[in-house]
mmCIF file of C-alpha atoms in Angstrom:
data_model
loop_
_atom_site.group_PDB
_atom_site.id
_atom_site.type_symbol
_atom_site.label_atom_id
_atom_site.label_comp_id
_atom_site.label_asym_id
_atom_site.label_seq_id
_atom_site.Cartn_x
_atom_site.Cartn_y
_atom_site.Cartn_z
ATOM 1 C CA MET Y 1 -47.997 7.859 1.541
ATOM 2 C CA ARG Y 2 -49.696 5.759 -1.070
ATOM 3 C CA THR Y 3 -48.346 2.774 -2.990
ATOM 4 C CA ASP Y 4 -49.054 4.499 -6.292
ATOM 5 C CA GLU Y 5 -47.035 7.547 -5.307
ATOM 6 C CA CYS Y 6 -44.083 5.358 -4.369
ATOM 7 C CA LEU Y 7 -44.257 3.480 -7.653
ATOM 8 C CA ALA Y 8 -44.493 6.696 -9.630
ATOM 9 C CA ALA Y 9 -41.350 7.969 -7.923
ATOM 10 C CA LEU Y 10 -39.540 4.728 -8.708
ATOM 11 C CA ALA Y 11 -40.587 4.913 -12.351
ATOM 12 C CA GLU Y 12 -39.223 8.434 -12.551
ATOM 13 C CA HIS Y 13 -35.749 7.339 -11.454
ATOM 14 C CA ARG Y 14 -35.598 3.866 -12.974
ATOM 15 C CA THR Y 15 -33.383 3.455 -16.024
ATOM 16 C CA ALA Y 16 -32.154 0.002 -17.077
ATOM 17 C CA GLU Y 17 -32.876 -1.942 -13.897
ATOM 18 C CA VAL Y 18 -34.835 -5.181 -14.008
ATOM 19 C CA VAL Y 19 -37.996 -4.665 -11.965
ATOM 20 C CA ILE Y 20 -39.756 -7.734 -10.586
ATOM 21 C CA ALA Y 21 -43.211 -6.691 -9.375
ATOM 22 C CA SER Y 22 -45.276 -9.037 -7.228
ATOM 23 C CA MET Y 23 -48.737 -8.935 -5.627
ATOM 24 C CA THR Y 24 -50.139 -5.392 -5.273
ATOM 25 C CA SER Y 25 -47.133 -3.932 -7.069
ATOM 26 C CA ALA Y 26 -47.743 -6.273 -9.971
ATOM 27 C CA VAL Y 27 -51.199 -4.787 -10.362
ATOM 28 C CA ARG Y 28 -50.118 -1.162 -10.058
ATOM 29 C CA TRP Y 29 -46.650 -1.054 -11.687
ATOM 30 C CA PRO Y 30 -47.879 -1.333 -15.314
ATOM 31 C CA ALA Y 31 -49.619 2.029 -14.865
ATOM 32 C CA TYR Y 32 -46.180 3.599 -14.513
ATOM 33 C CA SER Y 33 -43.932 1.415 -16.638
ATOM 34 C CA ASP Y 34 -43.963 -0.658 -19.801
ATOM 35 C CA HIS Y 35 -40.254 -1.357 -19.821
ATOM 36 C CA PRO Y 36 -38.991 -4.579 -21.481
ATOM 37 C CA ARG Y 37 -37.080 -5.307 -18.284
ATOM 38 C CA ASP Y 38 -40.275 -5.430 -16.219
ATOM 39 C CA LEU Y 39 -41.383 -8.803 -14.935
ATOM 40 C CA ILE Y 40 -44.983 -8.683 -13.789
ATOM 41 C CA TYR Y 41 -44.743 -11.740 -11.581
ATOM 42 C CA VAL Y 42 -48.306 -13.038 -11.852
ATOM 43 C CA PRO Y 43 -48.996 -15.886 -11.408
ATOM 44 C CA SER Y 44 -46.373 -16.225 -8.732
ATOM 45 C CA THR Y 45 -45.562 -18.245 -5.685
ATOM 46 C CA MET Y 46 -46.397 -15.886 -2.844
ATOM 47 C CA GLY Y 47 -43.181 -14.958 -1.050
ATOM 48 C CA GLY Y 48 -40.976 -16.070 -3.917
ATOM 49 C CA ALA Y 49 -40.105 -12.736 -5.524
ATOM 50 C CA PRO Y 50 -37.066 -11.878 -3.347
ATOM 51 C CA SER Y 51 -35.573 -15.305 -4.038
ATOM 52 C CA LEU Y 52 -36.265 -15.010 -7.756
ATOM 53 C CA GLY Y 53 -34.518 -11.653 -7.675
ATOM 54 C CA LEU Y 54 -31.590 -13.105 -5.761
ATOM 55 C CA GLY Y 55 -31.093 -15.796 -8.374
ATOM 56 C CA LEU Y 56 -31.182 -13.313 -11.220
ATOM 57 C CA ALA Y 57 -28.827 -10.938 -9.418
ATOM 58 C CA LEU Y 58 -26.333 -13.755 -8.814
ATOM 59 C CA ALA Y 59 -26.496 -14.996 -12.387
ATOM 60 C CA ARG Y 60 -26.208 -11.532 -13.907
ATOM 61 C CA PRO Y 61 -23.980 -9.282 -11.809
ATOM 62 C CA ASP Y 62 -23.919 -6.863 -14.732
ATOM 63 C CA LEU Y 63 -27.611 -6.087 -14.183
ATOM 64 C CA ARG Y 64 -29.316 -4.261 -11.377
ATOM 65 C CA VAL Y 65 -32.393 -5.982 -9.999
ATOM 66 C CA VAL Y 66 -35.222 -4.310 -8.083
ATOM 67 C CA VAL Y 67 -37.815 -6.512 -6.392
ATOM 68 C CA LEU Y 68 -41.165 -5.057 -5.310
ATOM 69 C CA ASN Y 69 -42.698 -7.135 -2.550
ATOM 70 C CA GLY Y 70 -45.555 -6.895 -0.070
ATOM 71 C CA ASP Y 71 -45.462 -7.289 3.697
ATOM 72 C CA GLY Y 72 -47.624 -10.409 3.599
ATOM 73 C CA SER Y 73 -45.297 -11.933 1.034
ATOM 74 C CA MET Y 74 -42.246 -10.939 3.057
ATOM 75 C CA LEU Y 75 -43.693 -12.636 6.112
ATOM 76 C CA MET Y 76 -43.955 -15.851 4.108
ATOM 77 C CA SER Y 77 -40.251 -15.913 3.363
ATOM 78 C CA LEU Y 78 -38.407 -14.133 6.155
ATOM 79 C CA GLY Y 79 -35.615 -16.673 5.799
ATOM 80 C CA SER Y 80 -34.848 -15.220 2.387
ATOM 81 C CA LEU Y 81 -33.516 -12.138 4.169
ATOM 82 C CA VAL Y 82 -30.841 -14.343 5.719
ATOM 83 C CA THR Y 83 -30.086 -16.134 2.464
ATOM 84 C CA ILE Y 84 -29.706 -12.836 0.623
ATOM 85 C CA GLY Y 85 -27.661 -11.405 3.486
ATOM 86 C CA GLU Y 86 -25.195 -14.255 3.148
ATOM 87 C CA GLN Y 87 -25.001 -14.214 -0.640
ATOM 88 C CA ALA Y 88 -24.800 -10.408 -0.562
ATOM 89 C CA PRO Y 89 -25.402 -9.573 -4.241
ATOM 90 C CA PRO Y 90 -24.417 -5.916 -4.572
ATOM 91 C CA ASN Y 91 -26.852 -5.428 -7.458
ATOM 92 C CA LEU Y 92 -30.098 -6.234 -5.650
ATOM 93 C CA VAL Y 93 -32.647 -3.837 -4.147
ATOM 94 C CA LEU Y 94 -35.644 -5.259 -2.270
ATOM 95 C CA VAL Y 95 -38.566 -2.922 -1.590
ATOM 96 C CA VAL Y 96 -41.313 -4.038 0.791
ATOM 97 C CA PHE Y 97 -44.593 -2.139 0.620
ATOM 98 C CA ASP Y 98 -45.913 -2.467 4.142
ATOM 99 C CA ASN Y 99 -49.639 -1.765 4.168
ATOM 100 C CA GLY Y 100 -50.374 -4.101 7.054
ATOM 101 C CA MET Y 101 -52.871 -6.141 5.094
ATOM 102 C CA TYR Y 102 -53.379 -8.870 2.574
ATOM 103 C CA ALA Y 103 -54.493 -6.341 -0.002
ATOM 104 C CA VAL Y 104 -55.457 -8.762 -2.757
ATOM 105 C CA THR Y 105 -57.683 -10.975 -0.605
ATOM 106 C CA GLY Y 106 -59.895 -8.264 0.814
ATOM 107 C CA GLY Y 107 -57.690 -6.351 3.196
ATOM 108 C CA GLN Y 108 -57.402 -8.756 6.114
ATOM 109 C CA PRO Y 109 -54.655 -7.719 8.572
ATOM 110 C CA THR Y 110 -51.293 -9.420 8.285
ATOM 111 C CA PRO Y 111 -49.763 -10.881 11.465
ATOM 112 C CA GLY Y 112 -48.229 -8.024 13.404
ATOM 113 C CA ALA Y 113 -49.804 -5.516 11.047
ATOM 114 C CA GLY Y 114 -48.081 -2.172 11.228
ATOM 115 C CA GLN Y 115 -45.789 -3.326 14.022
ATOM 116 C CA VAL Y 116 -43.146 -5.298 12.140
ATOM 117 C CA ASP Y 117 -39.762 -3.674 11.613
ATOM 118 C CA PHE Y 118 -38.655 -5.504 8.462
ATOM 119 C CA ALA Y 119 -35.749 -3.111 7.976
ATOM 120 C CA SER Y 120 -34.298 -4.080 11.332
ATOM 121 C CA MET Y 121 -34.695 -7.729 10.397
ATOM 122 C CA ALA Y 122 -32.705 -7.107 7.219
ATOM 123 C CA LEU Y 123 -30.070 -5.268 9.213
ATOM 124 C CA ALA Y 124 -29.839 -8.199 11.601
ATOM 125 C CA ALA Y 125 -29.433 -10.474 8.578
ATOM 126 C CA ARG Y 126 -26.355 -8.438 7.593
ATOM 127 C CA TRP Y 127 -27.782 -6.397 4.733
ATOM 128 C CA PRO Y 128 -25.366 -3.481 4.334
ATOM 129 C CA ILE Y 129 -28.090 -0.973 3.424
ATOM 130 C CA THR Y 130 -31.480 -0.794 5.118
ATOM 131 C CA HIS Y 131 -34.074 1.970 5.178
ATOM 132 C CA ARG Y 132 -37.573 2.506 6.482
ATOM 133 C CA PHE Y 133 -39.540 5.356 4.955
ATOM 134 C CA SER Y 134 -43.019 6.628 5.692
ATOM 135 C CA GLN Y 135 -42.739 9.974 3.878
ATOM 136 C CA LEU Y 136 -42.843 10.161 0.089
ATOM 137 C CA GLY Y 137 -40.204 12.876 -0.031
ATOM 138 C CA GLU Y 138 -37.703 10.698 1.843
ATOM 139 C CA TRP Y 139 -38.267 7.789 -0.531
ATOM 140 C CA ALA Y 140 -37.990 9.965 -3.625
ATOM 141 C CA GLU Y 141 -34.832 11.605 -2.326
ATOM 142 C CA ALA Y 142 -33.193 8.268 -1.523
ATOM 143 C CA LEU Y 143 -34.068 6.590 -4.823
ATOM 144 C CA PRO Y 144 -31.188 7.770 -7.045
ATOM 145 C CA GLY Y 145 -28.617 6.598 -4.545
ATOM 146 C CA LEU Y 146 -30.399 3.334 -3.819
ATOM 147 C CA LEU Y 147 -30.549 2.384 -7.474
ATOM 148 C CA ARG Y 148 -26.795 2.787 -7.756
ATOM 149 C CA ALA Y 149 -25.749 1.558 -4.316
ATOM 150 C CA GLU Y 150 -23.448 -1.353 -3.509
ATOM 151 C CA GLY Y 151 -26.119 -3.502 -1.927
ATOM 152 C CA PRO Y 152 -27.956 -5.580 -1.297
ATOM 153 C CA ALA Y 153 -30.256 -2.775 -0.231
ATOM 154 C CA PHE Y 154 -33.486 -3.220 1.683
ATOM 155 C CA VAL Y 155 -36.274 -0.648 1.853
ATOM 156 C CA GLN Y 156 -39.462 -0.822 3.905
ATOM 157 C CA LEU Y 157 -42.112 1.621 2.759
ATOM 158 C CA THR Y 158 -44.976 2.225 5.172
ATOM 159 C CA VAL Y 159 -47.935 2.856 2.879
ATOM 160 C CA GLU Y 160 -51.646 3.407 3.303
ATOM 161 C CA PRO Y 161 -53.804 0.278 3.389
ATOM 162 C CA GLU Y 162 -55.633 -0.002 0.073
ATOM 163 C CA PRO Y 163 -57.282 -3.284 -0.888
ATOM 164 C CA THR Y 164 -56.863 -4.246 -4.507
ATOM 165 C CA SER Y 165 -57.679 -7.179 -6.717
ATOM 166 C CA ILE Y 166 -55.117 -9.150 -8.621
ATOM 167 C CA THR Y 167 -55.483 -10.454 -12.136
ATOM 168 C CA ALA Y 168 -52.941 -11.911 -14.488
ATOM 169 C CA PRO Y 169 -51.843 -9.620 -17.317
ATOM 170 C CA PRO Y 170 -53.469 -10.368 -20.679
ATOM 171 C CA VAL Y 171 -50.116 -11.407 -22.140
ATOM 172 C CA PRO Y 172 -49.235 -15.022 -21.211
ATOM 173 C CA MET Y 173 -46.276 -15.568 -18.899
ATOM 174 C CA SER Y 174 -44.337 -17.380 -21.616
ATOM 175 C CA GLU Y 175 -44.517 -14.294 -23.841
ATOM 176 C CA ARG Y 176 -43.585 -12.010 -20.977
ATOM 177 C CA LEU Y 177 -40.545 -14.142 -20.173
ATOM 178 C CA THR Y 178 -39.488 -14.191 -23.813
ATOM 179 C CA LYS Y 179 -39.679 -10.404 -23.886
ATOM 180 C CA LEU Y 180 -37.743 -10.110 -20.642
ATOM 181 C CA LEU Y 181 -35.009 -12.528 -21.703
ATOM 182 C CA ALA Y 182 -34.564 -10.652 -24.972
ATOM 183 C CA ALA Y 183 -34.166 -7.447 -22.990
ATOM 184 C CA LEU Y 184 -31.450 -9.004 -20.819
ATOM 185 C CA ASP Y 185 -29.107 -9.727 -23.728
ATOM 186 C CA MET W 1 -23.699 -52.430 2.314
ATOM 187 C CA PRO W 2 -23.716 -50.268 -0.843
ATOM 188 C CA THR W 3 -23.852 -46.520 -0.356
ATOM 189 C CA ILE W 4 -24.627 -43.436 -2.390
ATOM 190 C CA ASP W 5 -21.572 -42.251 -4.324
ATOM 191 C CA LEU W 6 -21.393 -38.613 -3.294
ATOM 192 C CA ALA W 7 -18.141 -37.985 -5.142
ATOM 193 C CA GLY W 8 -19.769 -39.438 -8.218
ATOM 194 C CA ILE W 9 -22.782 -37.159 -7.829
ATOM 195 C CA ALA W 10 -20.520 -34.135 -7.481
ATOM 196 C CA ALA W 11 -18.600 -35.176 -10.577
ATOM 197 C CA GLN W 12 -21.842 -35.489 -12.500
ATOM 198 C CA LEU W 13 -22.930 -32.002 -11.473
ATOM 199 C CA GLN W 14 -19.631 -30.623 -12.688
ATOM 200 C CA ALA W 15 -19.821 -32.558 -15.951
ATOM 201 C CA CYS W 16 -23.330 -31.170 -16.536
ATOM 202 C CA GLY W 17 -21.982 -27.646 -16.296
ATOM 203 C CA ILE W 18 -23.947 -26.860 -13.158
ATOM 204 C CA THR W 19 -23.046 -23.352 -12.040
ATOM 205 C CA HIS W 20 -24.929 -23.144 -8.730
ATOM 206 C CA MET W 21 -26.046 -25.752 -6.239
ATOM 207 C CA VAL W 22 -28.954 -24.376 -4.237
ATOM 208 C CA TRP W 23 -29.506 -26.616 -1.283
ATOM 209 C CA ILE W 24 -30.604 -27.536 2.147
ATOM 210 C CA PRO W 25 -28.601 -30.576 3.266
ATOM 211 C CA ASP W 26 -30.238 -33.808 4.296
ATOM 212 C CA SER W 27 -28.837 -36.803 6.074
ATOM 213 C CA GLU W 28 -27.751 -38.759 2.995
ATOM 214 C CA MET W 29 -26.510 -35.974 0.726
ATOM 215 C CA GLY W 30 -25.203 -33.768 3.507
ATOM 216 C CA GLY W 31 -21.663 -34.809 2.636
ATOM 217 C CA LEU W 32 -22.010 -33.630 -0.943
ATOM 218 C CA GLU W 33 -20.660 -30.187 -0.130
ATOM 219 C CA ALA W 34 -17.234 -31.622 0.653
ATOM 220 C CA HIS W 35 -16.995 -33.099 -2.839
ATOM 221 C CA LEU W 36 -18.282 -30.081 -4.718
ATOM 222 C CA ASP W 37 -15.972 -28.545 -7.288
ATOM 223 C CA PRO W 38 -15.110 -24.949 -6.394
ATOM 224 C CA SER W 39 -16.415 -23.831 -9.773
ATOM 225 C CA ILE W 40 -19.948 -24.558 -8.544
ATOM 226 C CA ARG W 41 -21.268 -21.808 -6.292
ATOM 227 C CA LEU W 42 -23.076 -23.060 -3.243
ATOM 228 C CA VAL W 43 -26.224 -21.169 -2.283
ATOM 229 C CA ARG W 44 -27.563 -22.120 1.139
ATOM 230 C CA ALA W 45 -31.300 -21.536 1.361
ATOM 231 C CA CYS W 46 -33.405 -21.449 4.503
ATOM 232 C CA ARG W 47 -36.431 -23.217 3.069
ATOM 233 C CA GLU W 48 -36.960 -25.448 0.063
ATOM 234 C CA GLY W 49 -39.490 -23.243 -1.703
ATOM 235 C CA GLU W 50 -36.980 -20.466 -1.457
ATOM 236 C CA ALA W 51 -34.338 -22.707 -3.049
ATOM 237 C CA ILE W 52 -36.604 -23.392 -6.007
ATOM 238 C CA ALA W 53 -37.378 -19.699 -6.546
ATOM 239 C CA ILE W 54 -33.655 -18.875 -6.390
ATOM 240 C CA ALA W 55 -33.016 -21.509 -9.040
ATOM 241 C CA ALA W 56 -35.700 -19.916 -11.213
ATOM 242 C CA GLY W 57 -33.978 -16.551 -11.031
ATOM 243 C CA LEU W 58 -30.655 -18.173 -11.819
ATOM 244 C CA MET W 59 -32.134 -19.808 -14.904
ATOM 245 C CA LEU W 60 -33.658 -16.537 -16.088
ATOM 246 C CA GLY W 61 -30.153 -15.117 -15.848
ATOM 247 C CA GLY W 62 -28.670 -17.902 -17.954
ATOM 248 C CA ALA W 63 -27.108 -19.956 -15.153
ATOM 249 C CA ARG W 64 -27.452 -23.722 -14.760
ATOM 250 C CA PRO W 65 -28.565 -24.464 -11.214
ATOM 251 C CA ALA W 66 -29.368 -27.712 -9.449
ATOM 252 C CA VAL W 67 -31.593 -27.781 -6.398
ATOM 253 C CA VAL W 68 -30.633 -30.354 -3.783
ATOM 254 C CA ILE W 69 -33.203 -30.960 -1.039
ATOM 255 C CA GLN W 70 -34.920 -33.723 0.910
ATOM 256 C CA CYS W 71 -38.370 -35.024 -0.007
ATOM 257 C CA THR W 72 -39.862 -33.520 3.136
ATOM 258 C CA GLY W 73 -38.816 -30.110 1.880
ATOM 259 C CA PHE W 74 -40.128 -30.879 -1.572
ATOM 260 C CA PHE W 75 -43.517 -31.495 -0.013
ATOM 261 C CA GLU W 76 -43.298 -28.092 1.675
ATOM 262 C CA ALA W 77 -42.181 -26.440 -1.554
ATOM 263 C CA GLY W 78 -45.099 -27.582 -3.681
ATOM 264 C CA ASP W 79 -46.308 -24.137 -4.674
ATOM 265 C CA ALA W 80 -42.839 -22.908 -5.555
ATOM 266 C CA PHE W 81 -42.349 -25.977 -7.734
ATOM 267 C CA ARG W 82 -45.726 -25.479 -9.371
ATOM 268 C CA ASN W 83 -44.951 -21.870 -10.180
ATOM 269 C CA VAL W 84 -41.466 -22.447 -11.559
ATOM 270 C CA ALA W 85 -42.121 -25.635 -13.505
ATOM 271 C CA LYS W 86 -45.682 -24.961 -14.636
ATOM 272 C CA ASP W 87 -46.282 -21.189 -14.700
ATOM 273 C CA LEU W 88 -42.794 -20.083 -15.693
ATOM 274 C CA GLY W 89 -42.082 -23.281 -17.627
ATOM 275 C CA LEU W 90 -38.453 -23.482 -16.590
ATOM 276 C CA PRO W 91 -36.432 -26.723 -16.762
ATOM 277 C CA LEU W 92 -35.863 -26.968 -13.029
ATOM 278 C CA PHE W 93 -33.479 -29.774 -12.070
ATOM 279 C CA LEU W 94 -33.699 -31.334 -8.642
ATOM 280 C CA LEU W 95 -31.883 -33.932 -6.600
ATOM 281 C CA ILE W 96 -34.337 -35.053 -3.943
ATOM 282 C CA GLY W 97 -33.260 -37.163 -1.007
ATOM 283 C CA HIS W 98 -35.851 -39.910 -0.571
ATOM 284 C CA ARG W 99 -35.996 -40.445 3.160
ATOM 285 C CA ASN W 100 -36.037 -44.104 4.218
ATOM 286 C CA ARG W 101 -36.536 -45.235 0.618
ATOM 287 C CA THR W 102 -34.443 -48.370 0.956
ATOM 288 C CA ALA W 103 -36.001 -49.417 4.261
ATOM 289 C CA PHE W 104 -39.492 -48.736 2.921
ATOM 290 C CA LEU W 105 -38.936 -50.777 -0.219
ATOM 291 C CA GLU W 106 -37.655 -53.629 1.950
ATOM 292 C CA GLY W 107 -40.664 -53.421 4.268
ATOM 293 C CA ARG W 108 -38.660 -52.171 7.242
ATOM 294 C CA SER W 109 -40.177 -48.684 7.376
ATOM 295 C CA LYS W 110 -43.624 -47.152 7.220
ATOM 296 C CA ASP W 111 -42.273 -43.616 6.864
ATOM 297 C CA SER W 112 -44.994 -41.559 5.173
ATOM 298 C CA ALA W 113 -42.319 -39.436 3.518
ATOM 299 C CA ALA W 114 -40.929 -42.541 1.858
ATOM 300 C CA LYS W 115 -44.357 -43.833 0.918
ATOM 301 C CA HIS W 116 -45.814 -40.764 -0.761
ATOM 302 C CA LEU W 117 -42.937 -39.113 -2.635
ATOM 303 C CA GLN W 118 -43.325 -40.930 -5.924
ATOM 304 C CA ALA W 119 -47.083 -40.407 -5.913
ATOM 305 C CA VAL W 120 -46.513 -36.685 -5.418
ATOM 306 C CA LEU W 121 -43.960 -36.552 -8.219
ATOM 307 C CA GLY W 122 -46.429 -38.347 -10.425
ATOM 308 C CA ALA W 123 -49.162 -35.877 -9.560
ATOM 309 C CA TRP W 124 -46.863 -33.073 -10.655
ATOM 310 C CA GLU W 125 -46.151 -34.971 -13.905
ATOM 311 C CA LEU W 126 -42.476 -34.605 -13.082
ATOM 312 C CA GLU W 127 -40.068 -36.934 -14.844
ATOM 313 C CA TYR W 128 -37.777 -38.640 -12.363
ATOM 314 C CA ILE W 129 -35.384 -41.495 -11.897
ATOM 315 C CA ALA W 130 -34.129 -43.166 -8.727
ATOM 316 C CA LEU W 131 -30.510 -43.440 -7.713
ATOM 317 C CA GLU W 132 -30.234 -46.441 -5.425
ATOM 318 C CA PRO W 133 -27.309 -47.222 -3.107
ATOM 319 C CA GLY W 134 -24.488 -48.523 -5.268
ATOM 320 C CA GLY W 135 -26.172 -47.097 -8.356
ATOM 321 C CA ASP W 136 -24.325 -45.324 -11.135
ATOM 322 C CA PRO W 137 -24.509 -41.516 -10.736
ATOM 323 C CA ALA W 138 -24.260 -41.228 -14.518
ATOM 324 C CA VAL W 139 -28.070 -41.281 -14.538
ATOM 325 C CA ILE W 140 -27.849 -37.698 -13.296
ATOM 326 C CA GLY W 141 -26.086 -36.498 -16.404
ATOM 327 C CA GLU W 142 -28.422 -38.424 -18.649
ATOM 328 C CA LEU W 143 -31.556 -36.990 -17.050
ATOM 329 C CA TYR W 144 -30.132 -33.478 -16.898
ATOM 330 C CA ALA W 145 -29.376 -33.540 -20.617
ATOM 331 C CA ARG W 146 -32.879 -34.788 -21.360
ATOM 332 C CA SER W 147 -34.447 -32.162 -19.108
ATOM 333 C CA GLN W 148 -32.570 -29.251 -20.596
ATOM 334 C CA GLY W 149 -33.157 -30.558 -24.094
ATOM 335 C CA SER W 150 -36.894 -30.793 -23.615
ATOM 336 C CA GLY W 151 -37.171 -27.671 -21.486
ATOM 337 C CA SER W 152 -38.967 -29.620 -18.775
ATOM 338 C CA ALA W 153 -38.321 -30.020 -15.075
ATOM 339 C CA ALA W 154 -36.860 -33.311 -13.843
ATOM 340 C CA ALA W 155 -35.671 -34.893 -10.636
ATOM 341 C CA VAL W 156 -33.316 -37.571 -9.440
ATOM 342 C CA ILE W 157 -34.536 -39.146 -6.233
ATOM 343 C CA VAL W 158 -31.610 -40.273 -4.152
ATOM 344 C CA ALA W 159 -32.240 -43.177 -1.819
ATOM 345 C CA GLU W 160 -31.701 -42.631 1.881
#
């Protein structure tokens, strides 16, 4: 399945959730959503999106937070799986798009490309909900339940490798944050 | 020999209205947890950059976090700090253990971690103050108020 197809399915089911999109997802997500609760996390610190989402989920248990991450980013912060497993925010969903490459730098393979079972890592870190999907239909079918589940919930999506280029959105980060914060009230 | 007043630091965090302490313990401030008021939620991170990103999310959600780490971890967390303080423009507040600060200042240590911290903080244009052994932890509250008022990141470096 393709990253775009997965994002389109998410957009179809998403309602009021905060969506934090990083790396490849940050480039593609605006094609499917212009929701005030979107945070296009560019520029970012690579690997930081799950932790950013954890903080927001802890501070605002009344919100649901969905973090879109890449496999290269996840590899940079595997410890965050343990931190999130311990804090166990029920309102957090972390989706890892596993394309086995650093898509925004030219498509170089990530360490262990295609062989890393992130979902099992999350399970070992005591996440109560973990999934690994490689078929679009499975992902689309699971989405309604995942977005309402008592998490934290972890999803690994095995997607086709597609290099992309990353550019910051035309709207400055300060304006994007102002818009997001207004939408959280 | 004067020591760092951990109970005083904990009291300052409470007085500042800190809601979450995101930390990785170091040798000097490791005992801080025992003094922490139960109203402050402890978030144990695995790596310092992670701690800073967690604090950013907490701030976006309206919480008032403090990040407590050692200088060695601050060095590691440079990109996370850059992103949160510079890109996102959030008033990140840190307590940074300054390894071997006292011994270095007295010429008894050549620890590179002690030597380079303040230069690194300066390079980041990060406002900071030092809390020396026997020093008054009230400087924490004063700097926190200034940081939140100006919307800028700030750090207290705590001598080890």
